[in-house]
Amino acid sequence: MLVNTRTVRIEWGDCDPAGIVYYPRYLAFFDACTSALIERALGMTKHEYLKAYDFGGHPLVSTRARFLIPTRFGDDVTIETTIGAFRRSSFDVRHRLLKDAQLAVEGFETRVWVQGAPTRGTMKSAPLPPDVIEKLSRG
Amino acid sequence: MLVNTRTVRIEWGDCDPAGIVYYPRYLAFFDACTSALIERALGMTKHEYLKAYDFGGHPLVSTRARFLIPTRFGDDVTIETTIGAFRRSSFDVRHRLLKDAQLAVEGFETRVWVQGAPTRGTMKSAPLPPDVIEKLSRG
Amino acid sequence: MLVNTRTVRIEWGDCDPAGIVYYPRYLAFFDACTSALIERALGMTKHEYLKAYDFGGHPLVSTRARFLIPTRFGDDVTIETTIGAFRRSSFDVRHRLLKDAQLAVEGFETRVWVQGAPTRGTMKSAPLPPDVIEKLSRG
Amino acid sequence: MLVNTRTVRIEWGDCDPAGIVYYPRYLAFFDACTSALIERALGMTKHEYLKAYDFGGHPLVSTRARFLIPTRFGDDVTIETTIGAFRRSSFDVRHRLLKDAQLAVEGFETRVWVQGAPTRGTMKSAPLPPDVIEKLSRG
């Protein structure tokens, strides 16, 4: 499977009064990393790939995360993102956030590939295009 | 168990280009709802209860969420929050986010009660005070 | 002019490691308050009024803010929002954020009324509908 | 004056239902850019420089911004940050956000150098250390 690696600087504004990351920010990092993985596999920005595949996005069905080591502003962390599994119209994404080469946060997402616009209430799942699966599966 | 109910207006700024909530915002709502539950049980703001119990907060060990129905800006949703379980120094919190009386999002958190300051690296778990357990357990 | 007043609880997640509000959050509060003012004047949610007036929104041309008194998590603040001025296709909004009846933050926005979709590059300014001006001008 | 340049990818989660950046995110970018400028001048992370100079941070007194060209997810923008002026215990920061070499957003901040902890109500302004001024002034 393709692995995308991104370095993120934890900013002052990502942290809460305890001085550590406000955890919803991790989920925002992970969301951007999922897009970055797909962007890299397809060689397009998200803006481009939504158009190219004429679809409405890949919203979450479920997510879970484990927080092992706190991170704080000034830390540079590395996030490794890869696909866990493909199903007909959904897929799993795994994120490993490393601080000083140690696993600090682990995230798991199940996402669905949707056609139509959620805002118009026309959102429905659609099969993942075979070439998307193929490109995300390359090592 | 005590249940805290909060109504949240989904704002334009909570939503993404698909017009639906950007899901890390749900986690932020849930975090505020956990604090609100404890505030209500103890009759103090979070600022006050951190001082009163001389502790560093209740950071997450893990979280998971299921997204069943999308919400969009202008929606008023209701979040019901309650304790799932107590352990010696950790506890589980459950959130049910309802839109038009239907379960739209479900969140689960495991949190640890900590002493000391995470920023100084002195954070460690501590037993939950008995009166906190008792006050959160009242129906 | 119509004045809309909203009470906002400053949450843990709105604050930075100094324990005070991370200031971009004030701008997010103000954005929601501008929508709330228009919602109240028109008797519709933002979702509804974007449709009813067939327009693309009221993005900012400029903003400025002054920060006089810090606020911290647990504070309940009051935000008073009103229109400062109308022009042909733009308008000014003023926000006064009060803490314990004292002015803590002051915000000013100039917004443009736009037709079309910014994402498609078709966004252009349009005259403010007379009834919108009239409804926002009522005391 | 020292100029710090940072490239930022506009993410899906930075954007609102109009598909363009939710403007408080610009302020968050600018805040991180101010810290990055100081970090670069002093050769320390913010975490380190708060300790080294034994101070409480550089909160905003006021800010203003002009929004000229919208940006959307997938855009890579460049932010140039420099000091506008120094005063005894405050300083001005200017940010120029460029999209395709065109000025898209301009931001101005006045910040105060503070000693003590805002949360304990002991925050007060302090003179900027001469070596900080000297290091930020280098071209």
XYZ file of C-alpha atoms in Angstrom:
556
model
C 0.000 0.000 0.000
C 1.053 3.552 -0.665
C 2.169 5.369 2.490
C 2.097 9.148 2.642
C 4.281 10.854 5.234
C 3.759 14.410 6.335
C 5.551 16.506 8.920
C 3.380 18.812 10.980
C 4.589 21.540 13.306
C 2.339 21.692 16.366
C 1.400 25.360 16.701
C 0.487 27.438 19.747
C -3.040 27.717 18.332
C -3.380 23.924 18.138
C -2.922 23.661 21.904
C -5.236 24.062 24.855
C -4.677 25.594 28.302
C -2.829 22.452 29.389
C -0.249 23.346 26.712
C -0.862 20.149 24.757
C -2.686 19.592 21.491
C -6.423 20.146 21.658
C -7.313 16.672 20.397
C -9.876 17.623 17.708
C -6.883 19.186 15.946
C -5.412 15.692 15.525
C -8.566 14.703 13.656
C -8.166 17.783 11.431
C -4.540 16.775 10.757
C -5.688 13.256 9.899
C -8.394 14.519 7.542
C -5.818 16.585 5.651
C -3.475 13.559 5.578
C -6.173 11.370 4.021
C -6.655 13.956 1.286
C -2.874 14.214 0.853
C -2.612 10.429 0.434
C -5.272 10.434 -2.289
C -3.788 13.558 -3.899
C -0.420 11.839 -4.065
C -1.835 8.587 -5.440
C -3.856 10.364 -8.138
C -1.415 13.182 -8.839
C -4.130 15.825 -8.349
C -5.238 18.242 -5.632
C -8.487 17.389 -3.840
C -10.155 20.174 -5.776
C -9.076 18.456 -8.973
C -9.904 14.908 -7.974
C -13.433 15.788 -6.839
C -14.000 17.131 -10.350
C -12.138 14.395 -12.205
C -14.145 11.632 -10.533
C -17.338 13.677 -10.455
C -18.014 12.838 -6.852
C -18.977 14.536 -3.621
C -16.157 13.506 -1.343
C -15.266 10.820 1.148
C -17.072 11.670 4.409
C -16.534 9.601 7.521
C -18.733 6.776 8.639
C -16.731 6.277 11.790
C -13.428 7.161 13.378
C -11.418 6.174 16.391
C -8.146 7.311 17.876
C -5.792 6.423 20.693
C -3.676 9.063 22.418
C -0.458 7.625 23.809
C 2.003 10.502 24.195
C 0.994 14.174 24.448
C 2.431 16.652 21.964
C 2.885 20.365 22.573
C 3.534 23.517 20.566
C 6.941 23.543 18.930
C 6.924 19.769 18.399
C 7.457 18.538 14.865
C 5.517 15.331 14.407
C 5.372 12.924 11.519
C 2.118 11.410 10.301
C 2.182 8.209 8.250
C -1.050 7.534 6.389
C -2.089 4.458 4.484
C -5.190 2.565 3.411
C -6.260 -0.213 5.767
C -8.840 -1.892 3.553
C -11.080 -1.324 0.573
C -14.695 -2.364 0.338
C -17.133 -1.787 -2.519
C -17.921 1.847 -1.701
C -16.007 2.470 1.498
C -12.428 2.273 2.676
C -10.392 2.377 5.869
C -7.531 4.770 6.511
C -4.857 4.435 9.189
C -2.760 7.256 10.603
C 0.276 6.863 12.827
C 1.486 10.110 14.386
C 5.069 9.840 15.579
C 6.959 12.108 17.957
C 10.692 11.462 18.178
C 10.067 8.178 16.312
C 7.605 6.992 18.977
C 3.936 6.348 18.276
C 2.084 9.234 19.941
C -1.376 9.016 18.356
C -3.054 6.397 16.238
C -6.114 7.150 14.124
C -8.513 4.983 12.150
C -11.168 6.193 9.748
C -13.848 4.484 7.733
C -14.901 6.640 4.828
C -17.500 6.279 2.141
C -17.121 7.351 -1.485
C -20.176 9.467 -2.287
C -21.851 10.870 -5.352
C -23.990 13.992 -5.251
C -24.056 16.868 -2.828
C -24.683 16.264 0.871
C -26.215 19.757 1.171
C -28.948 18.937 -1.307
C -29.687 15.679 0.483
C -28.703 13.732 -2.629
C -25.569 12.162 -1.160
C -25.328 8.422 -1.714
C -22.498 5.936 -1.710
C -20.919 4.829 -4.959
C -18.395 2.142 -5.870
C -14.752 3.186 -5.590
C -13.322 3.604 -9.101
C -10.962 0.673 -9.882
C -8.087 2.957 -10.858
C -8.336 4.792 -7.537
C -8.012 1.468 -5.703
C -5.151 0.465 -7.951
C -3.246 3.739 -7.443
C -3.720 3.733 -3.653
C -2.543 0.107 -3.520
C 0.854 0.714 -5.129
C 3.722 0.515 -2.661
C -26.330 8.567 35.833
C -26.572 12.318 35.380
C -27.378 13.298 31.788
C -26.481 16.748 30.506
C -28.335 18.024 27.452
C -27.069 20.884 25.352
C -28.473 22.439 22.193
C -25.906 23.486 19.610
C -26.582 25.584 16.535
C -24.460 24.301 13.645
C -22.756 27.390 12.247
C -21.524 28.195 8.746
C -17.976 28.121 10.123
C -18.464 24.585 11.478
C -19.098 23.307 7.948
C -16.851 22.282 5.094
C -17.191 22.792 1.324
C -19.713 19.944 1.182
C -21.936 22.138 3.371
C -21.971 19.631 6.212
C -20.191 19.712 9.556
C -16.444 19.357 9.358
C -16.285 16.312 11.626
C -13.488 17.449 14.004
C -16.002 20.085 15.116
C -18.196 17.293 16.515
C -15.265 16.260 18.698
C -14.910 19.858 19.866
C -18.630 19.931 20.716
C -18.249 16.673 22.623
C -15.253 17.968 24.570
C -17.262 21.010 25.655
C -20.182 18.739 26.579
C -17.976 16.590 28.808
C -16.857 19.712 30.641
C -20.479 20.894 30.842
C -21.534 17.574 32.384
C -18.847 17.825 35.060
C -19.570 21.525 35.600
C -23.208 20.705 36.191
C -22.475 17.804 38.511
C -20.027 19.807 40.603
C -21.778 23.186 40.352
C -18.579 24.902 39.173
C -17.066 26.077 35.879
C -14.158 24.035 34.537
C -11.847 26.860 35.602
C -13.151 26.463 39.132
C -13.163 22.673 39.275
C -9.572 22.382 38.044
C -8.602 24.562 40.996
C -10.955 22.993 43.530
C -9.663 19.493 42.843
C -6.101 20.668 42.248
C -5.748 18.656 39.094
C -4.538 19.061 35.545
C -7.579 18.020 33.596
C -9.125 14.972 32.005
C -7.301 14.383 28.707
C -8.385 11.638 26.355
C -6.886 8.196 26.226
C -9.062 7.210 23.302
C -12.142 8.276 21.418
C -14.426 6.891 18.775
C -17.419 8.210 16.908
C -20.013 7.052 14.396
C -21.560 9.444 11.912
C -25.063 8.393 10.887
C -26.839 11.482 9.564
C -25.072 14.590 8.255
C -25.841 17.962 9.825
C -25.497 21.296 8.105
C -25.374 24.976 9.053
C -28.631 26.237 10.478
C -29.424 22.900 12.130
C -30.081 22.933 15.848
C -28.871 19.687 17.320
C -29.156 18.290 20.802
C -26.275 16.534 22.539
C -26.965 14.197 25.460
C -23.904 13.434 27.541
C -23.488 10.931 30.322
C -20.855 8.826 32.019
C -20.466 5.299 30.654
C -18.247 3.848 33.348
C -15.832 4.787 36.103
C -12.529 3.096 36.737
C -9.918 3.963 39.372
C -8.380 6.923 37.510
C -10.241 6.940 34.228
C -13.809 7.191 33.040
C -15.889 6.760 29.902
C -18.184 9.423 28.480
C -20.944 8.880 25.933
C -22.438 11.539 23.677
C -25.558 11.170 21.570
C -26.088 13.979 19.055
C -29.689 14.135 17.877
C -31.092 15.951 14.864
C -34.883 16.086 14.730
C -34.945 13.475 17.514
C -32.896 11.019 15.415
C -29.434 9.834 16.399
C -27.058 11.606 14.004
C -23.674 11.125 15.693
C -22.527 8.977 18.571
C -19.300 9.637 20.446
C -17.376 7.708 23.080
C -14.442 8.971 25.081
C -12.129 7.400 27.605
C -10.524 10.042 29.762
C -7.975 9.957 32.519
C -7.986 12.133 35.625
C -4.521 13.680 35.851
C -2.466 15.532 38.404
C 0.300 17.915 37.442
C 0.925 19.855 34.274
C 1.234 18.049 30.949
C 3.496 20.842 29.655
C 6.050 20.231 32.347
C 5.994 16.516 31.664
C 4.758 15.858 35.167
C 1.297 14.655 34.143
C 0.245 11.409 35.793
C -3.033 9.723 36.441
C -4.703 10.034 39.822
C -7.717 8.362 41.434
C -11.050 10.025 40.721
C -12.242 11.784 43.907
C -15.152 9.814 45.437
C -17.428 12.861 45.584
C -16.905 13.499 41.864
C -17.994 9.941 41.121
C -20.928 10.317 43.463
C -22.099 13.615 41.914
C -21.776 12.349 38.337
C -23.716 9.197 39.265
C -26.826 11.002 40.499
C -29.755 10.665 38.098
C -30.673 49.578 13.939
C -31.499 46.058 15.017
C -29.144 44.750 17.697
C -28.676 41.036 18.206
C -27.322 39.846 21.546
C -25.823 36.436 22.042
C -24.254 34.842 25.096
C -21.242 32.657 24.449
C -19.551 30.363 26.945
C -15.792 30.454 26.421
C -14.770 26.802 26.236
C -11.511 25.072 27.122
C -11.036 24.343 23.422
C -11.342 28.042 22.548
C -8.286 28.823 24.659
C -4.554 28.634 24.054
C -1.698 27.598 26.346
C -1.877 31.004 28.060
C -5.372 29.966 29.198
C -7.042 32.829 27.337
C -9.072 32.791 24.146
C -7.103 31.985 21.028
C -8.057 35.200 19.202
C -9.123 33.705 15.835
C -11.975 32.174 17.837
C -13.331 35.677 18.483
C -13.529 36.155 14.723
C -15.420 32.874 14.437
C -17.826 34.047 17.161
C -18.306 37.326 15.306
C -18.976 35.549 12.006
C -21.691 33.470 13.660
C -23.111 36.631 15.271
C -23.355 38.385 11.899
C -25.319 35.430 10.558
C -27.479 35.425 13.688
C -28.274 39.108 13.232
C -29.384 38.536 9.644
C -31.255 35.366 10.603
C -33.148 37.290 13.226
C -33.930 40.221 10.928
C -35.170 37.960 8.143
C -36.732 35.263 10.324
C -34.813 32.502 8.530
C -31.712 30.406 9.132
C -28.659 31.216 7.007
C -29.340 28.075 5.005
C -32.795 29.435 4.250
C -31.806 33.029 3.526
C -29.050 32.036 1.079
C -31.750 30.203 -0.876
C -34.485 32.822 -0.456
C -32.284 35.618 -1.802
C -30.526 33.359 -4.303
C -27.105 34.596 -3.318
C -23.683 33.277 -2.483
C -23.106 34.781 0.913
C -21.564 37.835 2.528
C -17.787 37.281 2.572
C -15.485 39.771 4.213
C -13.677 42.551 2.446
C -11.905 43.630 5.599
C -12.017 43.192 9.340
C -10.421 44.717 12.378
C -10.596 44.033 16.080
C -9.312 45.457 19.343
C -8.623 43.239 22.338
C -9.043 45.096 25.619
C -9.652 42.504 28.314
C -8.661 38.827 28.026
C -11.328 36.157 28.461
C -10.720 32.631 29.617
C -12.535 29.302 29.659
C -15.586 29.307 31.899
C -16.351 32.958 31.141
C -19.800 33.761 29.797
C -19.524 36.712 27.475
C -22.183 38.708 25.684
C -21.819 39.804 22.082
C -23.897 42.699 20.763
C -24.024 42.877 16.982
C -25.438 45.575 14.791
C -25.053 47.081 11.330
C -22.694 50.051 11.116
C -23.527 51.225 7.613
C -25.039 50.102 4.332
C -23.587 50.821 0.927
C -24.871 49.691 -2.462
C -23.492 46.151 -2.305
C -21.557 46.114 0.948
C -22.250 46.716 4.605
C -20.419 47.188 7.895
C -21.045 45.115 11.003
C -19.988 46.001 14.546
C -19.556 43.558 17.408
C -19.083 44.458 21.065
C -18.035 41.556 23.272
C -18.720 42.255 26.922
C -17.369 40.468 29.957
C -19.009 41.422 33.241
C -20.607 44.382 31.419
C -17.192 45.713 30.354
C -16.100 45.986 26.735
C -13.532 43.209 26.266
C -13.271 42.952 22.464
C -14.545 45.128 19.667
C -14.853 43.868 16.095
C -15.636 45.572 12.798
C -16.368 43.854 9.519
C -16.984 45.092 6.008
C -18.857 42.482 4.013
C -19.987 42.285 0.441
C -23.264 40.787 -0.776
C -22.324 38.347 -3.527
C -24.102 36.436 -6.249
C -22.728 33.233 -7.697
C -20.374 30.654 -6.265
C -16.886 31.683 -5.114
C -15.599 28.175 -5.882
C -16.526 28.463 -9.521
C -14.868 31.874 -9.744
C -18.210 33.431 -10.599
C -18.564 35.419 -7.378
C -19.459 39.092 -7.917
C -21.006 41.761 -5.772
C -24.688 42.535 -6.059
C -26.913 45.267 -4.615
C -28.323 44.558 -1.170
C -32.054 43.802 -1.487
C -34.075 46.764 -0.155
C -36.137 44.589 2.198
C -32.961 43.202 3.775
C -31.769 46.741 4.470
C -35.172 47.658 5.815
C -35.377 44.632 8.133
C -31.842 45.114 9.467
C -32.561 48.805 10.079
C -35.534 48.249 12.379
C -34.754 49.047 15.994
C 13.907 43.715 8.649
C 13.917 39.943 8.711
C 11.221 38.435 6.473
C 9.935 34.939 7.109
C 8.242 33.127 4.239
C 6.020 30.127 4.733
C 4.037 28.077 2.251
C 0.642 26.885 3.430
C -1.582 24.376 1.690
C -5.217 25.425 2.037
C -7.005 22.329 3.284
C -10.595 21.162 2.851
C -11.086 21.697 6.576
C -9.945 25.328 6.306
C -12.822 26.089 3.949
C -16.477 26.916 4.464
C -19.579 25.887 2.490
C -18.721 28.495 -0.164
C -15.580 26.428 -0.815
C -13.255 29.274 0.159
C -11.183 29.767 3.267
C -13.165 30.384 6.419
C -11.482 33.700 7.221
C -10.651 33.104 10.919
C -8.278 30.452 9.576
C -6.219 33.224 7.953
C -5.786 34.757 11.386
C -4.649 31.379 12.718
C -2.137 31.127 9.854
C -0.888 34.624 10.643
C -0.512 33.826 14.335
C 1.628 30.809 13.490
C 3.650 32.951 11.053
C 4.392 35.530 13.744
C 5.703 32.775 15.991
C 7.698 31.348 13.066
C 9.305 34.744 12.421
C 10.381 35.051 16.056
C 11.476 31.412 16.155
C 13.668 32.001 13.126
C 15.129 35.243 14.475
C 15.960 33.708 17.850
C 16.818 30.220 16.636
C 14.402 28.616 19.121
C 10.903 27.150 19.080
C 8.184 29.220 20.743
C 8.234 26.759 23.626
C 11.928 27.491 24.055
C 11.758 31.252 23.620
C 8.944 31.662 26.159
C 11.254 29.970 28.661
C 14.465 31.688 27.559
C 12.978 35.164 27.929
C 10.875 34.192 30.921
C 7.764 35.795 29.510
C 4.103 35.052 28.961
C 3.761 35.564 25.257
C 2.862 38.255 22.774
C -0.952 38.542 22.774
C -2.718 40.861 20.376
C -3.816 44.363 21.180
C -5.410 44.795 17.784
C -5.511 43.254 14.340
C -6.855 44.101 10.934
C -6.952 42.303 7.611
C -8.016 42.937 4.039
C -9.273 40.117 1.823
C -8.577 40.749 -1.856
C -8.640 37.384 -3.619
C -10.389 34.293 -2.264
C -8.387 31.098 -1.773
C -9.788 27.616 -1.856
C -8.759 24.094 -0.813
C -5.855 22.787 -2.856
C -4.284 26.238 -3.203
C -0.701 26.620 -2.050
C -0.249 30.115 -0.726
C 2.841 31.932 0.469
C 2.849 34.113 3.562
C 5.560 36.749 4.005
C 5.851 38.028 7.556
C 7.900 40.884 8.880
C 7.959 43.406 11.707
C 6.318 46.748 10.928
C 7.506 48.702 13.946
C 8.831 48.317 17.464
C 7.707 50.339 20.439
C 8.839 50.043 24.053
C 6.710 47.003 24.916
C 4.707 46.393 21.769
C 5.380 45.705 18.124
C 3.580 45.553 14.796
C 3.637 42.554 12.468
C 2.673 42.555 8.806
C 1.618 39.509 6.792
C 1.238 39.357 3.037
C -0.489 36.210 1.769
C 0.209 35.616 -1.903
C -1.616 33.326 -4.315
C 0.085 32.882 -7.674
C 2.340 35.833 -6.788
C -0.670 38.125 -6.273
C -1.541 39.696 -2.940
C -4.636 37.813 -1.736
C -4.802 38.777 1.953
C -3.009 41.368 4.007
C -2.845 41.216 7.793
C -1.608 43.623 10.446
C -1.156 42.852 14.123
C -0.169 44.912 17.116
C 1.159 42.705 19.857
C 2.349 43.339 23.357
C 5.261 41.607 25.082
C 3.934 40.383 28.409
C 5.342 39.031 31.645
C 3.373 36.776 33.930
C 0.455 34.498 33.261
C -2.765 35.853 31.760
C -4.747 33.107 33.507
C -3.641 34.260 36.918
C -4.497 37.832 36.072
C -0.867 38.834 36.493
C -0.230 39.643 32.835
C 1.450 42.994 32.258
C 3.442 44.504 29.457
C 7.231 44.520 29.624
C 9.940 46.137 27.496
C 11.042 44.117 24.489
C 14.530 42.715 25.150
C 17.117 44.616 23.047
C 18.558 41.446 21.523
C 15.088 40.369 20.354
C 14.683 43.710 18.574
C 18.156 43.411 17.137
C 17.617 39.867 15.840
C 14.215 40.675 14.293
C 15.709 43.768 12.620
C 18.408 41.912 10.686
C 17.716 41.730 6.959
